[in-house]
Short mmCIF file of C-alpha atoms and ligand atoms in Angstrom, two decimals:
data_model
loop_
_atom_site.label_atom_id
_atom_site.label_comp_id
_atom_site.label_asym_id
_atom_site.label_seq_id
_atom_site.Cartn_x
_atom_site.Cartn_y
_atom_site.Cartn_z
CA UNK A 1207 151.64 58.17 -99.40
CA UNK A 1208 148.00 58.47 -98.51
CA UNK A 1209 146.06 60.61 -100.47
CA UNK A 1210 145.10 63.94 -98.45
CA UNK A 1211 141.99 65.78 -99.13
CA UNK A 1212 141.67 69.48 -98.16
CA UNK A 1213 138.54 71.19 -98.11
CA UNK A 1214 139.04 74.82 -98.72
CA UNK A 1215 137.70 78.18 -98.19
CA UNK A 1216 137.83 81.42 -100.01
CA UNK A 1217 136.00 84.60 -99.50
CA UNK A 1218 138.62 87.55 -99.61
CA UNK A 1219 136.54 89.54 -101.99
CA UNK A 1220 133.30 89.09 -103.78
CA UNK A 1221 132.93 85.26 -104.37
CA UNK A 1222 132.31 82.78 -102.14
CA UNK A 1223 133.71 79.57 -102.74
CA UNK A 1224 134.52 76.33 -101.25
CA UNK A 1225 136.30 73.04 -103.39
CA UNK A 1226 137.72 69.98 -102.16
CA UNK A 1227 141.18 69.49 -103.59
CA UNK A 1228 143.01 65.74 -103.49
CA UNK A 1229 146.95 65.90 -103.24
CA UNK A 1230 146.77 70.02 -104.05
CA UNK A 1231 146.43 69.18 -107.90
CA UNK A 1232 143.44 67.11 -108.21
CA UNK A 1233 139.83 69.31 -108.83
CA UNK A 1234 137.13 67.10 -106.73
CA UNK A 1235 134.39 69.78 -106.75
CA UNK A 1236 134.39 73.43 -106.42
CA UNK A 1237 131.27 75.39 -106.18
CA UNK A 1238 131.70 79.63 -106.34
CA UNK A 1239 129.09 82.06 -105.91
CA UNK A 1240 129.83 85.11 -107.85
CA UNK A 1241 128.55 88.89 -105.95
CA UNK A 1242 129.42 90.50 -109.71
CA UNK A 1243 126.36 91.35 -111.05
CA UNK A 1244 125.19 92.94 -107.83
CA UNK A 1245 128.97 95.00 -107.52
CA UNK A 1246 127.75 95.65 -111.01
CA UNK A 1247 125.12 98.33 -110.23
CA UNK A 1248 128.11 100.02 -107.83
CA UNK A 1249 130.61 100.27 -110.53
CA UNK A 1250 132.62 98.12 -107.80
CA UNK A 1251 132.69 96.10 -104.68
CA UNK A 1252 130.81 97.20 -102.01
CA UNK A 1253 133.06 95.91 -98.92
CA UNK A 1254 129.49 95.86 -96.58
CA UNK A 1255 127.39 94.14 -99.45
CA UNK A 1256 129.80 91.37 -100.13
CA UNK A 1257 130.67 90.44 -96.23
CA UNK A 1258 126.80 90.41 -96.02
CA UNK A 1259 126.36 88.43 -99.40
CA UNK A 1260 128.96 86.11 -98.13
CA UNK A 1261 127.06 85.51 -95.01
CA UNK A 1262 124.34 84.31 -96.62
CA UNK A 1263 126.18 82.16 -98.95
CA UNK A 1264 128.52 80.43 -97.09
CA UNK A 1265 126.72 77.51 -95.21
CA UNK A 1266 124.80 76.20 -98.58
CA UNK A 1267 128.75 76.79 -100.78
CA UNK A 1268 130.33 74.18 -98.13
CA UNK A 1269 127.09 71.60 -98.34
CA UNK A 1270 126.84 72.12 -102.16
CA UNK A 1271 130.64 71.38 -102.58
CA UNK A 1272 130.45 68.12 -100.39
CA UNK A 1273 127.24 67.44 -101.91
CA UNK A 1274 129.16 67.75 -105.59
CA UNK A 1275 132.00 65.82 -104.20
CA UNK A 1276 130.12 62.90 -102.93
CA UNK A 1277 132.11 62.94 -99.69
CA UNK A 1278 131.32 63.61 -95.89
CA UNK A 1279 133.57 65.95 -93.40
CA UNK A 1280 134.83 62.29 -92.24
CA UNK A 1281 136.92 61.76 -95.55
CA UNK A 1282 138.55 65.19 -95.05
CA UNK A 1283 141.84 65.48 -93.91
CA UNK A 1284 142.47 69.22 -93.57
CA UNK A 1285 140.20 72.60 -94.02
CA UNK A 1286 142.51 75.37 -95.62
CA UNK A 1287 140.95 79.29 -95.05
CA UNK A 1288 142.35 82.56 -96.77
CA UNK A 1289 143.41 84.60 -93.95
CA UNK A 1290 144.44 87.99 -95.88
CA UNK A 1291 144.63 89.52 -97.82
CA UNK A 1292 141.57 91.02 -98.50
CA UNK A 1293 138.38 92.73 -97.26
CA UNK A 1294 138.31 92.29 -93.55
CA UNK A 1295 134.67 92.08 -93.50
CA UNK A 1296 134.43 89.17 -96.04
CA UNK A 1297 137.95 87.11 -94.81
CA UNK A 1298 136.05 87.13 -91.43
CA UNK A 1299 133.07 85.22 -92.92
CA UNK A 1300 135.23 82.36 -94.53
CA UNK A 1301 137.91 82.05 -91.43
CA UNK A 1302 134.88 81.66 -89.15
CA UNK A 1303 133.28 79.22 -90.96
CA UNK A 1304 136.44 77.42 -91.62
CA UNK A 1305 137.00 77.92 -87.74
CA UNK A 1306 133.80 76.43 -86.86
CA UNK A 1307 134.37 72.86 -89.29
CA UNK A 1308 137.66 72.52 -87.85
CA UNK A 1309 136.28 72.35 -84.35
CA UNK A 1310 133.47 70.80 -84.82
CA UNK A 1311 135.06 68.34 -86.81
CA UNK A 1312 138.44 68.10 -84.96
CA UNK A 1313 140.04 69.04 -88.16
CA UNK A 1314 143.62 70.23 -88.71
CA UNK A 1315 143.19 74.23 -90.24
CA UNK A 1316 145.75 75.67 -92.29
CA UNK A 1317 145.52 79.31 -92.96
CA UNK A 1318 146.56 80.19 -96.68
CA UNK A 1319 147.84 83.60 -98.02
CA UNK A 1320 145.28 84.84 -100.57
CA UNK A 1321 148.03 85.07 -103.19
CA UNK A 1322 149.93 81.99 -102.61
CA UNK A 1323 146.43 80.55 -103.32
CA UNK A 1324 146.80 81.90 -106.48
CA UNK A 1325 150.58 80.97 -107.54
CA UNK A 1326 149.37 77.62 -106.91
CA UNK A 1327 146.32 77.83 -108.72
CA UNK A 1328 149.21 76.75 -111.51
CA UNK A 1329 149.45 73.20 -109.71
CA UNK A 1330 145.67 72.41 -110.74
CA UNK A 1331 147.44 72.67 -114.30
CA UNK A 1332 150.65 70.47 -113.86
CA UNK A 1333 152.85 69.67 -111.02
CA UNK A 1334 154.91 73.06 -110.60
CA UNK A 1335 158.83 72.50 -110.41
CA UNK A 1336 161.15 75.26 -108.91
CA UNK A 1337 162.93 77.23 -108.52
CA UNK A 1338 160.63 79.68 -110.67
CA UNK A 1339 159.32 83.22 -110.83
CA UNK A 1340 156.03 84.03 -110.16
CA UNK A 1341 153.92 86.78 -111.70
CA UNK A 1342 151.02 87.60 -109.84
CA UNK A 1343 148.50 89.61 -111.77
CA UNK A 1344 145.06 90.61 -110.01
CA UNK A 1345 142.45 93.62 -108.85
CA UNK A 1346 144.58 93.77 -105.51
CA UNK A 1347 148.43 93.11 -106.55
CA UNK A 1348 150.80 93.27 -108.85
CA UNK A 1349 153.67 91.61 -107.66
CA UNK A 1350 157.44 89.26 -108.88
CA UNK A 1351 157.81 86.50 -106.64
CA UNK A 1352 160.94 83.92 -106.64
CA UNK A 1353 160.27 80.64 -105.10
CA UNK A 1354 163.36 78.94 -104.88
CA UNK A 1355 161.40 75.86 -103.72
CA UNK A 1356 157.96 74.39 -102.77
CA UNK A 1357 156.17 76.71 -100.45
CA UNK A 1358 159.30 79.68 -100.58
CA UNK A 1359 158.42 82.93 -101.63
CA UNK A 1360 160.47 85.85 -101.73
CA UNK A 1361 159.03 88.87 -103.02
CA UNK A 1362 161.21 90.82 -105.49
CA UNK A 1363 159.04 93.70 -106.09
CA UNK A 1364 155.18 94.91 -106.55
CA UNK A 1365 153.15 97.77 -107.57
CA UNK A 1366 153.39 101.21 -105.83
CA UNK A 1367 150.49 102.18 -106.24
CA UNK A 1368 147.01 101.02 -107.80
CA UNK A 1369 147.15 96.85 -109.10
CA UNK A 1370 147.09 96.39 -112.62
CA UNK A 1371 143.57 95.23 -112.07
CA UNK A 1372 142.36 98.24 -110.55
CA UNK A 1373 143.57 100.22 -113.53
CA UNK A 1374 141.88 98.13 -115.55
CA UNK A 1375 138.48 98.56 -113.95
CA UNK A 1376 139.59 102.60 -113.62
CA UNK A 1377 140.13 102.71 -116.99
CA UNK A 1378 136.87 100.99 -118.09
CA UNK A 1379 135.17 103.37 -115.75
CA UNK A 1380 136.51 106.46 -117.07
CA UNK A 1381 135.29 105.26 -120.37
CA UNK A 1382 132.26 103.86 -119.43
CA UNK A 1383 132.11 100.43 -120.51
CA UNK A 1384 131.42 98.60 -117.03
CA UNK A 1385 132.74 96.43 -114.18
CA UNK A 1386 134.74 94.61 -114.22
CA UNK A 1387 136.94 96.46 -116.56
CA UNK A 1388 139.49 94.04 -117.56
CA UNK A 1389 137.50 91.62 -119.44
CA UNK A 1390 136.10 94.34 -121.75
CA UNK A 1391 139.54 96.03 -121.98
CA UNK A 1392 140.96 93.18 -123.00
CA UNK A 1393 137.98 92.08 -125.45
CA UNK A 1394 137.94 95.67 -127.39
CA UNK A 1395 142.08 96.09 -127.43
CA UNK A 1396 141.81 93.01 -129.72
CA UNK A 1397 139.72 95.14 -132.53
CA UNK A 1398 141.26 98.38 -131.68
CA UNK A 1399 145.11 100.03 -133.04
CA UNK A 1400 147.32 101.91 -131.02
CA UNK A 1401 146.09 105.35 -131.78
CA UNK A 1402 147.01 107.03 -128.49
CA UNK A 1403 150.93 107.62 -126.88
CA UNK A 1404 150.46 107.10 -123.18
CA UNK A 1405 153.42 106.96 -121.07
CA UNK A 1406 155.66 104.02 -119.80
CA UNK A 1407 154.98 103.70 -116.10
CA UNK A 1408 157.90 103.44 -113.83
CA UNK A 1409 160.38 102.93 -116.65
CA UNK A 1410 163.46 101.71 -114.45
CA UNK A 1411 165.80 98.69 -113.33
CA UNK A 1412 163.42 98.09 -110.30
CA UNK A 1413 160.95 94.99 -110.09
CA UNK A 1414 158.47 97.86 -108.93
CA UNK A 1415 155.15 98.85 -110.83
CA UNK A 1416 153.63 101.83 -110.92
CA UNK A 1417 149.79 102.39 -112.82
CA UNK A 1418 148.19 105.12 -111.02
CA UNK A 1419 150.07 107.40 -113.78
CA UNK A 1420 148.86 105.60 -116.51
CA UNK A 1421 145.60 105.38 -115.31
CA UNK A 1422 145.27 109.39 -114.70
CA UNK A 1423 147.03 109.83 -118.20
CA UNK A 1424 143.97 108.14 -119.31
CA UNK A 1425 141.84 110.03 -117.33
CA UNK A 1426 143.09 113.07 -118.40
CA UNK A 1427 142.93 112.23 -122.46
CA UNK A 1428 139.98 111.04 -121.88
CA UNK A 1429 138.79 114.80 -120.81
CA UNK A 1430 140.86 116.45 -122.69
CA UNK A 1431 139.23 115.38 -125.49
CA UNK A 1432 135.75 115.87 -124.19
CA UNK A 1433 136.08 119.69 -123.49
CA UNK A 1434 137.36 120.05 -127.53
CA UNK A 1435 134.36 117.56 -128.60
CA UNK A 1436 135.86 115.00 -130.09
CA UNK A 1437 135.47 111.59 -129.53
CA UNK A 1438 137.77 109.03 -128.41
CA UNK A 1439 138.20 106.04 -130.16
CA UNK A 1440 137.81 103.49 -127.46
CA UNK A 1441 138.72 100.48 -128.88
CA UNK A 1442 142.09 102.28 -130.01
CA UNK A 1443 142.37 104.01 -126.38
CA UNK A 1444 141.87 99.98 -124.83
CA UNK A 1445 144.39 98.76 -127.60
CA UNK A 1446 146.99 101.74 -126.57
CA UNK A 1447 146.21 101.52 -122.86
CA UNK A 1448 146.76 97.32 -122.68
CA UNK A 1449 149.89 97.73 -125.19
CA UNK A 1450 151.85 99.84 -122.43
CA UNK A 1451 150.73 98.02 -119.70
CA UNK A 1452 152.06 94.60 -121.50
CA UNK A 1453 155.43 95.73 -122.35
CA UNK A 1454 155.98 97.03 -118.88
CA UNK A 1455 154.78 93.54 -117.38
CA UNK A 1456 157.05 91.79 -119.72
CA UNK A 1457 160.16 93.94 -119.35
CA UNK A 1458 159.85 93.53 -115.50
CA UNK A 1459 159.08 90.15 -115.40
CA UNK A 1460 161.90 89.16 -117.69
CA UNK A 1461 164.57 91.14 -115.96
CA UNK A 1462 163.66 89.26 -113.00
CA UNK A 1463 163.82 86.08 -115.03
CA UNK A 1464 167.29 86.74 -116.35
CA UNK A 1465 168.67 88.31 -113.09
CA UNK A 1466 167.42 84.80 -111.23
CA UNK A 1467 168.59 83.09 -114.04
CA UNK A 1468 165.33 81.25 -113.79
CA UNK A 1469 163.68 79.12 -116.39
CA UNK A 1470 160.13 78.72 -115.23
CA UNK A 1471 157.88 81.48 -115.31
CA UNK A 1472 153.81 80.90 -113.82
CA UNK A 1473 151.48 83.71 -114.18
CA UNK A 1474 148.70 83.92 -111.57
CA UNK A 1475 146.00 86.47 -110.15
CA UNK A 1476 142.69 87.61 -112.59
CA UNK A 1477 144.56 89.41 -115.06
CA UNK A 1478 146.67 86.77 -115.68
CA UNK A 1479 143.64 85.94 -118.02
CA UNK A 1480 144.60 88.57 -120.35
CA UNK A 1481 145.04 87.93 -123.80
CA UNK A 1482 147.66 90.63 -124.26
CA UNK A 1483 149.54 89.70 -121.34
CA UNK A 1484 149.25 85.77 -122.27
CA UNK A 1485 150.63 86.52 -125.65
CA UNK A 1486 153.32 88.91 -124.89
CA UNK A 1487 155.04 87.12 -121.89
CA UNK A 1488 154.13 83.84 -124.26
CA UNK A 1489 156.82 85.93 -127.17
CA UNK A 1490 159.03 86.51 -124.59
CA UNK A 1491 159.57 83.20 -122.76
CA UNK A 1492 159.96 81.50 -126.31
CA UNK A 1493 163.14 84.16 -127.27
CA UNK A 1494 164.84 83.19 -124.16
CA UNK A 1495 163.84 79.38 -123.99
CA UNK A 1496 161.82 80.00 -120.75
CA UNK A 1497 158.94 77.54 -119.75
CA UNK A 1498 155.86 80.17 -119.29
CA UNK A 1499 152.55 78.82 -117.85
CA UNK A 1500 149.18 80.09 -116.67
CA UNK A 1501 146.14 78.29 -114.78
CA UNK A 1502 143.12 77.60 -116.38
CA UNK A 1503 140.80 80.71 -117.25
CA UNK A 1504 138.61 79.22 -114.45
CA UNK A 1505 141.53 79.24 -111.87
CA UNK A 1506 142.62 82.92 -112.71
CA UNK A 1507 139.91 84.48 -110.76
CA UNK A 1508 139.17 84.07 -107.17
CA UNK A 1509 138.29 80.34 -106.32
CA UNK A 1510 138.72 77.96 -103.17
CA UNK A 1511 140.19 75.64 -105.51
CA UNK A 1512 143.49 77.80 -105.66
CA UNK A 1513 143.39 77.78 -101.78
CA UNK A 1514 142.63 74.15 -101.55
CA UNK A 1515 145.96 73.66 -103.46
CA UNK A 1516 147.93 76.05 -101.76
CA UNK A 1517 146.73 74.73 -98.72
CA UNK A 1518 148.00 71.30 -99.51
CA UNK A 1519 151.75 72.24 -99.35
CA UNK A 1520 151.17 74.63 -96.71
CA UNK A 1521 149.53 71.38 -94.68
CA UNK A 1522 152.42 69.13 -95.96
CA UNK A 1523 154.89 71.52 -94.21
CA UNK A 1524 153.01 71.41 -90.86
CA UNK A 1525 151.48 74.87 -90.74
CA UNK A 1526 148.39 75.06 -88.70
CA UNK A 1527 146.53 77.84 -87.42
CA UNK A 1528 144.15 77.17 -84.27
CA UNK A 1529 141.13 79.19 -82.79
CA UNK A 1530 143.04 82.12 -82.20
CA UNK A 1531 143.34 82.76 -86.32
CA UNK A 1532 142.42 86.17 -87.42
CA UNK A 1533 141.29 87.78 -90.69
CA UNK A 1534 144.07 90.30 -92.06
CA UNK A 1535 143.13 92.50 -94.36
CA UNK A 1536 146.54 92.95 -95.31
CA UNK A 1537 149.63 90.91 -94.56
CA UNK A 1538 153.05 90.11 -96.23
CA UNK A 1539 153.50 87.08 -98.43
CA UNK A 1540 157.19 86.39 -96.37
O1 KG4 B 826 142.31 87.75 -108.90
P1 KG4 B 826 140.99 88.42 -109.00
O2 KG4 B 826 139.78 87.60 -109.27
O3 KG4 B 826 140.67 89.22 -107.71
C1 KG4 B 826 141.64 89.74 -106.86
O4 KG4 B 826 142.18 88.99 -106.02
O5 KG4 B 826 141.93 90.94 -107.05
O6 KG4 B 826 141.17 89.55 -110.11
C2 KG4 B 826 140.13 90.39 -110.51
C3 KG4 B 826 140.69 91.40 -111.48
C4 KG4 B 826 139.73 92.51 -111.86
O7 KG4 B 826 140.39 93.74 -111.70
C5 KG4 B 826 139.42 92.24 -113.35
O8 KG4 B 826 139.15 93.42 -114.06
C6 KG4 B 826 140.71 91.60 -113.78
O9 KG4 B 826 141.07 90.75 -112.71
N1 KG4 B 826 140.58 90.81 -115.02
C7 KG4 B 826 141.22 91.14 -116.16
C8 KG4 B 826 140.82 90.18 -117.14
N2 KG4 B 826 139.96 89.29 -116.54
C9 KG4 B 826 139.84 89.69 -115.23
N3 KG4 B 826 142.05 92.15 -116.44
C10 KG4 B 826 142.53 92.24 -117.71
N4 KG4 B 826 142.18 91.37 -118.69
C11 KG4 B 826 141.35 90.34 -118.46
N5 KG4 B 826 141.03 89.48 -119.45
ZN1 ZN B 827 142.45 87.21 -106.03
#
């Protein structure tokens, strides 16, 4: 078959990227322009900032990427767009753009689902097989997905409330050590011990999350222990905080393993970067002889590249979107 090179487009939140992708697993050249150290100075995104950051951006992102490549709109075959979901103002940027290539360029345009973008993010890694259950781990969602084939998703549960991401970055608010959160978290778990008994969110049979609890459990220790003037061990708060937050990932995600009686597991999304998450699912799969994988640390955060290789299967199984497509700033994965 002939090869098939999608250039893709990705601008949900506060990057704006485009990558050309050959035969969704192949890497030709990304290029991402990052909005975090200007979020930074917010404590968060800005939803008017980054639409207006990604404005500027996202003409010189496209010509740098084909620039990097070495190729020309001629040797494209297809230009793949997150639709949703995201922040409406920033998807609008991207699906214009991508809009504008296709017709100017008389290019097919396949509209990708921000978070298939990142299951497949996992195919830049090696060639996924199915069926297999998806974790999806990231600022916006927290979700178990079974794909029972290429391109199939069925959602078997998600968070109720706030991502595991955003608790993250709560938490690392509340404590003061920046944005984003989960990075740092992460980094000062690994020196602290788990000094602090926080509870179990959403302890149950469910697929469901729940962190909003956790997160105001922190919130609340976190005063408490102001008003009687003692200080709070942070590294030991990040180390108890990330310990119940991994053994309720891995108690979900493993029921929905066994209950599948699935042997694959991929991890996707920004927090699938986490090195207590990484290891603990790792310990898990290896008990039960299940095949656990991640993307490359580069591919866990937002990136076209994801999108580019989503956008491959999605182009293989004839979806197209024309001029009519929309930005959505949310919309189901089904
Ligand atoms: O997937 P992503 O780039 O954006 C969304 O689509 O949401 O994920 C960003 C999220 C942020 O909340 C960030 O704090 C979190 O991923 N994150 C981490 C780590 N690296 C990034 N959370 C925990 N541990 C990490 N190592
Ligand atoms: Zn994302």
């Amino acid at each position: 078959m002939k090869d098939v090179y999608i250039l893709a487009i990705e601008s949900s939140c506060d990057e704006t990227s485009c990558a050309i992708v050959k035969n969704g697993s192949v890497d030709i050249a990304t290029v991402i322009a990052t909005q975090i150290d200007i979020h930074t100075n917010f404590g968060g995104v800005v939803p008017e900032i980054a639409s207006r950051q990604h404005l500027k951006n996202i003409t010189m992102v496209i010509e740098d990427c084909l620039n990097k490549a070495h190729m020309t709109m001629d040797e494209i075959d297809a230009i793949a767009v997150t639709y949703g979901p995201g922040l409406i103002g920033s998807l609008l940027v991207g699906v214009e753009a991508a809009k504008t290539l296709s017709l100017i360029y008389n290019k097919p345009l396949v509209p990708v689902h921000h978070i298939k973008g990142h299951i497949y993010a996992n195919n830049l890694n090696k060639t996924m097989e199915y069926p297999l259950i998806a974790l999806v781990v990231s600022g916006g969602h927290t979700e178990l997905v079974y794909m029972k084939d290429e391109y199939e998703f069925e959602k078997l549960g998600e968070t109720l409330d706030d991502a595991v991401g955003e608790s993250y970055d709560k938490v690392a608010r509340v404590i003061g050590v920046g944005y984003p959160g989960g990075p740092v978290i992460d980094k000062m778990a690994k020196t602290g011990t788990h000094e602090y008994n926080l509870p179990i969110p959403l302890n149950d049979d469910s697929y469901n999350f729940s962190f909003s609890g956790l997160k105001s459990a922190v919130i609340n220790l976190s005063h408490n222990y102001e008003q009687r003037g003692i200080e709070l061990n942070k590294e030991n708060l990040a180390k108890s905080f990330q310990d119940v937050v991994v053994e309720t990932i891995c108690k979900k995600t493993l029921k929905a393993l066994l209950d599948k009686d699935v042997k694959r597991l991929i991890i996707a999304g920004g927090v699938a970067a986490n090195s207590g998450i990484r290891e603990g699912l790792k310990k898990v799969c290896e008990e039960h002889g299940i095949d656990c994988s991640y993307p490359d640390l580069k591919y866990c955060t937002d990136n076209a590249t994801m999108i580019g290789a989503a956008g491959y299967f999605a182009y293989k199984k004839g979806l197209r979107a024309d001029s009519t497509l929309n930005a959505k700033s949310s919309v189901s994965l089904t």
